Amino acid sequence: MDKTNCPRGNLGKDRVAGGAGKKTQHQQGGADKEMVTAIVTICADGTTLQPTIIFKGSNLWEDWCQNNIANAIFAVSLKGWTDSQIAIEWIKTVFDPATQEKSKGRPRVLLMDGHSSHFTESVIQFGLSVKIVILGYPPHCTHALQGLDVVCFAKMKTEMKKAVAEFEASNQHPVKKRDFTGVFGKAFVASFTQNSVLAAFKATGIHPFDPSVIKPEQMMPAEAKSVKGSFALQQTSPIKAITKSFRTYVPSTFDLDPSHAQAPEQPVASSSRITLDTPKTPQKPATSSAFFLTSKTPYTSDTPFPRLLQRVPADVPEPDWSLIKTSANPGDYIGKEAMGRKIEQLTEALECAKRVIEIAGENEETWAAQSVLQDMTLVKMNKVIHSKEEEKAARKNQSGLALPGPGEGYGCIWTDEAILDYKRKKREEEERETEEKKQKAKEKEDARARKVALETEWKDIMEKHHSAVHEWEECCERLKKRGVKRKEWPKKPTHISKKDLTEKRLGKQPSHSENSIPNDINNEGNDQGVEDSQIDCEGGFDEED
């Protein structure tokens, strides 16, 4: 097992074929220096375990785990590097389950470098409990003993650089965290084949076991092959920068080849005036045909892009096309001298016409080449637009879900299955919360409807009660005029209280109050509580009585 840093941009230098006189060729691309750590484990049978990708950040987002071509496992750390917590979860959730079936109960050997997070107490105790023998490489020897460094990672760096360049060319934006998993997957699948894994074990003599492949000189400490001198006095910053550039420069075999060195035939006097970078220097490209490449103004329909090139040398005169009407009859010429001059004129015009035709042919070749380049550019632009449309559609469908960390009861390593399981639980929880909200809303609406019905019923009861009281008052007034004693008057009508009515309509047992009526009357539906008069107000008594 070993880990490596994977850049999200091509920041290195490569040797390419370029125009004459230009030492450096530039290519547009992402310049993000943030690295993503990948933990890779290879087995002696030629197989590879699931790689672990460690992003830098506080939370792991679901968008970062999309397009998982390599079937990787994901983790996050504040520094983007492995730590003791990731190491113990990795050996428990990745290495142990993946190698149990292969070992068939026999001890397993895990070879790692001497990083402090690999040999914590918890990692060693877990290894002893499940028959995992953990071996560490000697210090400063991984360049010869670590199979991943010797064989696999070199190819992976090349494939990773190629995958990043292809992504930037087709999408016209740098590799972001949500794009890294797909780019890494292409490089991983192309690099870690069965042949490369077996070659890694064979090159280091681990399997088949062959100690003779490691030579003694590979383990020898590096010898000092250069001597650095320094001035006794402290130098200024410009002098330090210049001396450092001369000391760190290492000429390549291309630069050392004598055939590539051309000495001038005569000494050339150098200018004593130092050329300074003036503010006008960066503006020079704005006057050329490629000014739009350096301009910070966005492209619009009015941007004057360069048109088709046309080769028209300034030293080629226009043919005298009037000579076409020259007579071919010898009798029209007076003497041979006149005919010779005319022939000379025709010859010059023919040579000019020939040159014009050659230029036209060269222009046609130039236009044909430009047409091919334009067609290739249009195809590339179509791919860019298509990728942007897919990216836009993918952003609409993405949930932007942040996966919980160890502090919330989860581990720091996530597999595809764990992410899907968490999303399923999250979706079920959201559906349950949505159903509960709907149920609460329905209950609230029903309660509002019952309240409206209660208020309507209470209003009807009060109207009937006021009408009964008015009739009772009129009856009492008539009885008073007839001289009937007050104790023989009918009782004043009563009505159910609003509290008891509310409890009755809600299905609760009513509590008897002073102005409530008996249960038998309520059960008969007489909510008004108006009692029958003991004396008939219409009949009355005679005066003799």
XYZ file of C-alpha atoms in Angstrom:
545
model
C 0.000 0.000 0.000
C 1.192 3.501 -0.795
C -0.250 6.952 -1.333
C 0.412 9.579 -3.961
C -0.539 13.159 -4.691
C -2.720 13.731 -7.735
C -2.771 17.288 -9.135
C -5.908 18.834 -10.585
C -3.904 20.803 -13.150
C -0.909 20.328 -15.455
C 1.688 22.535 -13.783
C 4.805 20.674 -14.939
C 6.962 21.015 -18.023
C 7.114 18.732 -21.044
C 9.315 18.660 -24.109
C 7.241 19.402 -27.198
C 7.829 20.368 -30.818
C 7.405 24.100 -31.356
C 8.226 26.950 -33.661
C 11.807 27.864 -34.409
C 13.281 30.475 -32.110
C 10.843 29.834 -29.226
C 12.296 28.047 -26.234
C 9.036 27.841 -24.272
C 5.634 26.823 -25.569
C 2.635 27.689 -23.407
C -0.662 25.846 -23.088
C -3.814 27.127 -21.470
C -5.118 25.036 -18.571
C -5.944 24.887 -14.888
C -3.365 26.179 -12.411
C -4.868 24.839 -9.177
C -2.037 23.600 -6.967
C -4.331 21.815 -4.497
C -3.524 18.117 -4.445
C -5.842 15.158 -3.877
C -4.391 12.119 -2.119
C -4.988 8.633 -3.491
C -4.291 5.473 -1.473
C -3.585 2.518 -3.780
C -3.086 -1.118 -2.768
C -1.856 -3.862 -5.106
C -1.761 -7.620 -4.485
C 0.778 -10.250 -5.546
C -1.871 -12.047 -7.639
C -2.070 -9.065 -10.011
C -5.249 -7.531 -8.617
C -5.815 -4.078 -7.181
C -7.997 -3.109 -4.227
C -10.418 -0.217 -4.381
C -8.444 3.042 -4.309
C -9.203 5.582 -1.606
C -9.481 9.251 -2.608
C -8.904 11.802 0.167
C -10.198 15.319 -0.554
C -9.164 18.409 1.336
C -12.042 19.953 3.280
C -14.280 19.743 6.330
C -17.226 17.918 4.725
C -17.455 15.331 1.969
C -20.037 16.298 -0.661
C -21.919 13.818 -2.786
C -21.082 15.783 -5.959
C -17.400 14.928 -5.455
C -18.185 11.202 -5.681
C -19.932 11.217 -9.076
C -18.646 9.316 -12.156
C -16.773 6.784 -10.032
C -15.090 4.809 -12.820
C -12.419 3.280 -10.566
C -14.965 2.168 -7.912
C -13.030 4.289 -5.426
C -13.694 4.889 -1.751
C -13.864 8.465 -0.494
C -12.640 10.306 2.582
C -11.974 13.891 3.624
C -9.424 15.544 5.890
C -8.554 19.121 6.744
C -5.133 18.913 5.070
C -6.071 16.518 2.272
C -3.633 13.899 3.588
C -4.006 10.618 5.405
C -4.113 10.529 9.197
C -4.411 7.943 11.972
C -8.219 7.913 11.881
C -8.337 7.318 8.118
C -5.648 4.637 8.461
C -7.559 2.559 11.048
C -10.841 2.856 9.129
C -9.077 1.981 5.874
C -7.584 -1.247 7.231
C -10.947 -2.207 8.799
C -13.325 -1.322 5.973
C -11.137 -1.735 2.867
C -8.100 -3.991 3.304
C -9.457 -6.583 5.736
C -12.768 -7.386 3.928
C -11.122 -7.398 0.485
C -8.333 -9.835 1.421
C -10.151 -12.245 3.746
C -11.414 -14.464 0.942
C -8.019 -14.508 -0.770
C -6.134 -15.513 2.389
C -8.476 -18.442 3.273
C -7.534 -18.176 6.936
C -3.786 -17.761 6.359
C -1.839 -14.726 7.634
C -1.760 -11.700 5.344
C 1.216 -9.386 4.836
C 0.716 -5.619 4.471
C 3.755 -3.650 3.274
C 3.708 0.105 3.973
C 6.147 2.978 4.259
C 7.138 4.431 7.602
C 4.494 7.155 7.867
C 3.491 7.698 11.488
C -0.236 7.226 10.799
C 0.388 3.676 9.491
C 1.787 2.284 12.730
C -0.513 3.547 15.451
C -1.435 1.320 18.354
C -4.988 0.782 17.090
C -3.762 -0.269 13.629
C -1.238 -2.745 15.038
C -3.725 -4.237 17.514
C -6.349 -4.705 14.810
C -3.772 -6.333 12.527
C -2.770 -8.807 15.231
C -6.421 -9.659 15.928
C -7.174 -10.626 12.294
C -3.798 -12.188 11.321
C -2.454 -9.215 9.357
C 1.337 -8.921 9.521
C 2.289 -5.279 9.026
C 5.794 -4.674 7.661
C 7.428 -1.294 7.123
C 10.047 -0.436 4.548
C 13.429 0.722 5.857
C 13.914 4.485 5.797
C 15.044 6.046 2.498
C 14.628 2.766 0.588
C 11.173 3.056 -0.958
C 12.708 4.208 -4.266
C 13.970 0.623 -4.721
C 11.679 -1.509 -2.526
C 8.233 0.066 -3.004
C 6.681 -1.522 -6.089
C 4.175 1.263 -6.575
C 6.938 3.871 -6.720
C 9.145 1.755 -8.964
C 6.568 0.791 -11.628
C 2.947 1.867 -11.192
C 2.954 5.480 -10.052
C 5.219 6.620 -12.890
C 2.702 5.381 -15.454
C -0.178 6.772 -13.434
C 1.380 10.266 -13.384
C 1.607 10.167 -17.179
C -1.966 8.930 -17.591
C -3.215 11.469 -15.060
C -1.560 14.320 -16.940
C -3.077 13.058 -20.183
C -6.557 12.710 -18.642
C -6.412 16.241 -17.185
C -5.341 17.679 -20.563
C -8.151 15.853 -22.396
C -10.731 17.042 -19.862
C -9.603 20.673 -20.061
C -9.563 20.545 -23.875
C -13.082 19.099 -24.133
C -14.711 21.113 -21.309
C -12.736 24.383 -21.477
C -12.491 24.705 -17.694
C -10.070 23.317 -15.108
C -10.664 20.090 -13.223
C -12.773 20.854 -10.165
C -13.414 18.608 -7.210
C -16.672 17.366 -8.687
C -14.760 16.412 -11.879
C -11.733 14.810 -10.230
C -13.228 11.364 -9.597
C -13.955 10.765 -13.293
C -10.555 12.070 -14.419
C -8.751 9.988 -11.783
C -10.767 6.912 -12.739
C -9.612 7.036 -16.373
C -5.963 7.327 -15.336
C -6.291 4.597 -12.699
C -7.927 2.060 -15.014
C -5.303 2.691 -17.703
C -2.367 2.430 -15.268
C -3.115 -0.442 -12.907
C -3.373 -3.444 -15.162
C -2.524 -7.000 -14.180
C 0.783 -6.861 -16.064
C 1.906 -3.644 -14.357
C 0.987 -4.964 -10.900
C 2.876 -8.236 -11.430
C 5.842 -6.266 -12.803
C 5.886 -4.134 -9.644
C 6.241 -7.179 -7.373
C 8.816 -8.749 -9.659
C 10.931 -5.577 -9.961
C 11.246 -5.318 -6.179
C 11.866 -9.054 -5.612
C 8.876 -9.496 -3.302
C 6.959 -12.045 -5.394
C 8.471 -14.226 -6.618
C 10.919 -13.731 -3.778
C 14.282 -12.749 -5.249
C 16.593 -10.634 -3.058
C 19.188 -10.483 -5.828
C 17.220 -7.873 -7.793
C 18.106 -5.271 -5.170
C 21.720 -4.231 -5.690
C 23.915 -2.977 -2.819
C 24.596 0.301 -4.612
C 20.855 1.050 -4.568
C 20.937 1.112 -0.771
C 24.060 3.268 -0.525
C 23.592 6.861 0.678
C 23.816 9.580 -1.930
C 27.249 11.058 -2.420
C 27.918 14.758 -2.673
C 28.859 15.428 -6.301
C 29.032 19.216 -6.190
C 30.465 21.857 -3.908
C 28.558 24.971 -3.011
C 30.451 28.131 -2.165
C 29.162 31.231 -0.512
C 30.337 34.782 -0.017
C 31.470 35.950 3.374
C 29.272 39.023 3.040
C 25.491 38.984 2.882
C 24.295 39.569 -0.690
C 21.218 41.477 -1.833
C 18.005 39.737 -2.935
C 18.530 40.262 -6.719
C 22.014 38.739 -6.541
C 20.670 35.779 -4.532
C 17.941 35.161 -7.098
C 20.346 35.224 -10.041
C 22.936 32.953 -8.385
C 20.217 30.521 -7.360
C 18.900 30.308 -10.916
C 22.388 29.510 -12.228
C 22.999 26.860 -9.570
C 19.653 25.102 -9.931
C 19.745 25.003 -13.748
C 20.534 21.524 -15.058
C 21.193 21.365 -18.828
C 19.481 18.536 -20.698
C 21.104 16.183 -23.187
C 19.511 18.253 -25.944
C 21.300 21.392 -24.699
C 24.626 19.552 -24.266
C 24.673 18.146 -27.798
C 27.397 20.048 -29.773
C 25.380 19.810 -32.980
C 22.759 22.098 -31.463
C 25.246 24.846 -30.615
C 25.840 27.473 -33.322
C 28.625 29.982 -32.843
C 28.380 33.339 -34.628
C 30.760 33.939 -37.510
C 31.796 37.291 -36.068
C 31.477 38.844 -32.630
C 28.215 40.644 -32.031
C 28.370 43.702 -29.846
C 25.823 43.652 -27.137
C 23.828 46.722 -26.376
C 24.939 48.555 -23.280
C 21.414 49.711 -22.678
C 19.310 47.446 -20.502
C 15.897 46.675 -21.934
C 13.296 47.260 -19.265
C 9.765 45.962 -19.103
C 7.770 49.104 -19.654
C 4.001 49.396 -19.232
C 3.727 49.399 -23.028
C 5.263 45.932 -23.378
C 2.160 43.901 -22.351
C 0.074 45.935 -24.795
C 2.039 44.841 -27.857
C -0.067 41.706 -28.537
C -3.132 43.944 -28.767
C -1.824 45.284 -32.071
C -1.390 41.847 -33.645
C -3.938 39.573 -35.299
C -4.073 37.411 -32.168
C -4.990 40.246 -29.814
C -8.208 38.489 -28.738
C -6.130 35.766 -27.053
C -4.682 38.250 -24.535
C -7.720 40.476 -24.173
C -9.719 40.297 -20.942
C -12.892 41.484 -22.680
C -15.472 38.676 -23.153
C -16.142 37.526 -26.714
C -19.145 39.110 -28.399
C -20.601 39.108 -31.896
C -18.648 42.314 -32.601
C -15.260 40.804 -31.720
C -13.107 41.019 -34.927
C -11.535 37.590 -35.115
C -8.763 37.075 -37.722
C -10.007 36.125 -41.187
C -8.492 33.867 -43.820
C -4.838 34.507 -44.554
C -3.803 35.378 -48.107
C -0.264 35.397 -49.472
C 0.157 38.358 -51.816
C 3.879 39.251 -52.125
C 4.418 42.978 -52.588
C 7.134 42.490 -55.260
C 4.867 40.728 -57.774
C 3.438 43.251 -60.283
C 0.050 42.873 -61.867
C 0.308 41.363 -65.392
C -0.503 43.620 -68.348
C -3.729 41.964 -69.310
C -4.118 44.245 -72.355
C -1.480 42.151 -74.150
C -4.120 39.465 -74.569
C -5.384 41.425 -77.566
C -1.964 41.296 -79.287
C -2.234 40.258 -82.897
C -0.697 36.944 -83.909
C -0.351 37.996 -87.588
C 3.345 38.683 -88.469
C 2.247 41.130 -91.123
C 0.987 43.511 -88.467
C 4.538 44.135 -87.229
C 7.090 46.374 -89.001
C 10.341 44.542 -88.859
C 11.754 41.948 -86.511
C 12.682 44.467 -83.834
C 9.073 45.464 -83.250
C 8.048 41.814 -83.106
C 10.910 41.076 -80.659
C 9.828 43.859 -78.310
C 6.246 42.579 -78.376
C 7.446 39.047 -77.680
C 9.514 40.354 -74.753
C 6.449 42.123 -73.337
C 4.381 38.984 -73.732
C 7.072 36.927 -72.006
C 7.209 39.283 -69.009
C 3.414 39.292 -68.752
C 3.420 35.494 -68.952
C 5.972 35.259 -66.151
C 3.867 37.594 -63.970
C 0.763 35.565 -64.753
C 2.605 32.374 -63.861
C 3.646 33.885 -60.513
C 0.089 35.023 -59.882
C -1.175 31.483 -60.564
C 1.432 30.067 -58.190
C 0.347 32.505 -55.486
C -3.287 31.555 -56.096
C -2.375 27.901 -55.677
C -0.529 28.633 -52.453
C -3.532 30.628 -51.245
C -5.808 27.710 -52.028
C -3.560 25.388 -50.017
C -3.546 27.890 -47.128
C -7.321 28.238 -47.268
C -7.766 24.483 -47.403
C -5.541 24.048 -44.335
C -7.436 26.782 -42.511
C -10.732 25.177 -43.447
C -9.542 21.926 -41.905
C -8.455 23.761 -38.741
C -11.761 25.619 -38.607
C -13.662 22.361 -38.975
C -11.623 20.811 -36.180
C -12.232 23.911 -34.040
C -15.980 23.740 -34.665
C -16.037 20.055 -33.682
C -14.118 20.920 -30.532
C -16.482 23.796 -29.730
C -19.485 21.508 -30.233
C -17.986 19.051 -27.764
C -17.407 21.877 -25.289
C -20.997 23.085 -25.627
C -22.283 19.524 -25.251
C -20.203 18.969 -22.117
C -21.424 22.266 -20.646
C -25.036 21.291 -21.347
C -24.505 17.924 -19.663
C -22.815 19.636 -16.735
C -25.705 22.079 -16.406
C -28.233 19.245 -16.507
C -26.198 17.293 -13.963
C -26.135 20.291 -11.599
C -29.931 20.453 -11.734
C -30.195 16.791 -10.761
C -27.528 16.949 -8.076
C -28.803 17.219 -4.540
C -25.730 18.930 -3.061
C -25.832 16.488 -0.172
C -23.093 16.840 2.445
C -22.169 13.469 3.916
C -21.873 13.413 7.742
C -18.543 13.022 9.463
C -17.246 10.953 12.389
C -18.715 13.404 14.904
C -22.242 12.488 13.750
C -21.888 8.760 14.288
C -20.460 7.865 10.870
C -16.978 6.887 9.697
C -14.605 9.036 7.680
C -14.382 6.565 4.744
C -17.330 6.244 2.353
C -17.957 3.599 -0.308
C -20.524 3.831 -3.101
C -22.749 1.375 -1.206
C -22.507 3.445 1.978
C -23.350 6.640 0.093
C -26.390 5.016 -1.552
C -27.535 3.593 1.783
C -27.209 6.997 3.450
C -29.115 8.652 0.585
C -31.861 6.023 0.907
C -32.171 6.647 4.661
C -32.097 10.394 4.065
C -34.800 10.094 1.407
C -36.977 7.927 3.675
C -36.526 10.424 6.494
C -37.498 13.311 4.203
C -40.552 11.378 2.965
C -41.568 10.642 6.557
C -41.159 14.294 7.512
C -43.166 15.337 4.449
C -45.950 12.896 5.361
C -45.970 14.187 8.934
C -46.219 17.750 7.675
C -49.147 16.790 5.427
C -50.876 15.039 8.335
C -50.363 18.033 10.621
C -51.665 20.357 7.925
C -54.747 18.157 7.454
C -55.382 18.062 11.200
C -54.990 21.801 11.369
C -57.444 22.280 8.501
C -59.967 19.923 10.141
C -59.631 21.773 13.425
C -60.206 25.066 11.623
C -63.349 23.633 9.957
C -64.688 22.340 13.305
C -64.044 25.723 14.866
C -65.999 27.468 12.109
C -68.898 25.011 12.550
C -68.760 25.531 16.317
C -68.892 29.307 15.966
C -71.835 29.004 13.570
C -73.697 26.712 15.962
C -72.935 28.960 18.919
C -74.267 31.976 17.013
C -77.490 30.090 16.207
C -77.874 29.066 19.855
C -77.475 32.631 21.049
C -80.010 33.940 18.507
C -82.592 31.340 19.633
C -81.798 32.106 23.260
C -82.313 35.847 22.796
C -85.643 35.123 21.065
C -86.721 32.830 23.940
C -85.726 35.411 26.541
C -87.716 38.063 24.702
C -90.834 35.841 24.683
C -90.291 35.038 28.367
C -90.096 38.729 29.240
C -93.361 39.420 27.391
C -95.012 36.493 29.154
C -93.835 37.716 32.543
C -95.140 41.192 31.761
C -98.601 39.804 30.958
C -98.614 37.675 34.112
C -97.617 40.708 36.142
C -100.546 42.675 34.781
C -102.894 39.812 35.630
C -101.596 39.764 39.193
C -99.941 36.356 39.139
C -97.413 35.865 41.892
C -93.726 35.963 40.878
C -93.018 32.515 42.252
C -95.575 31.122 39.854
C -93.937 32.735 36.841
C -92.089 30.488 34.394
C -88.339 30.164 34.767
C -86.044 32.212 32.593
C -84.741 30.223 29.579
C -81.156 28.946 29.841
C -78.593 27.798 27.264
C -75.544 25.570 27.184
C -72.211 27.268 27.885
C -69.710 27.679 25.113
C -67.167 25.610 27.050
C -69.524 22.665 27.390
C -70.563 22.989 23.749
C -66.924 22.941 22.659
C -66.176 19.854 24.736
C -69.326 18.159 23.449
C -68.469 18.765 19.802
C -64.895 17.573 20.372
C -66.159 14.287 21.795
C -65.304 15.006 25.457
C -67.566 14.633 28.459
C -69.164 17.995 29.257
C -68.522 19.548 32.653
C -71.786 20.742 34.311
C -71.856 24.477 34.926
C -74.457 26.700 36.565
C -76.204 27.664 33.350
C -75.967 24.225 31.673
C -78.971 22.019 31.189
C -79.408 18.374 32.210
C -77.881 15.615 30.097
C -81.265 14.242 29.034
C -82.181 17.551 27.451
C -78.785 17.833 25.749
C -79.110 14.306 24.420
C -82.411 15.216 22.833
C -80.686 17.972 20.887
C -82.150 20.896 22.859
C -78.927 22.881 22.921
C -80.800 26.091 23.567
C -81.773 24.872 27.026
C -85.126 26.714 26.966
C -87.493 25.134 29.522
C -91.268 24.880 29.146
C -93.239 27.375 31.213
C -95.092 26.037 34.229
C -97.971 28.479 33.550
C -99.567 28.984 30.199
C -99.030 32.649 29.403
C -101.874 32.633 26.865
C -104.528 31.098 29.151
C -103.962 32.758 32.553
C -106.447 32.846 35.572
C -109.820 34.519 36.142
C -110.057 37.445 38.535
C -112.465 35.478 40.747
C -109.772 32.902 41.356
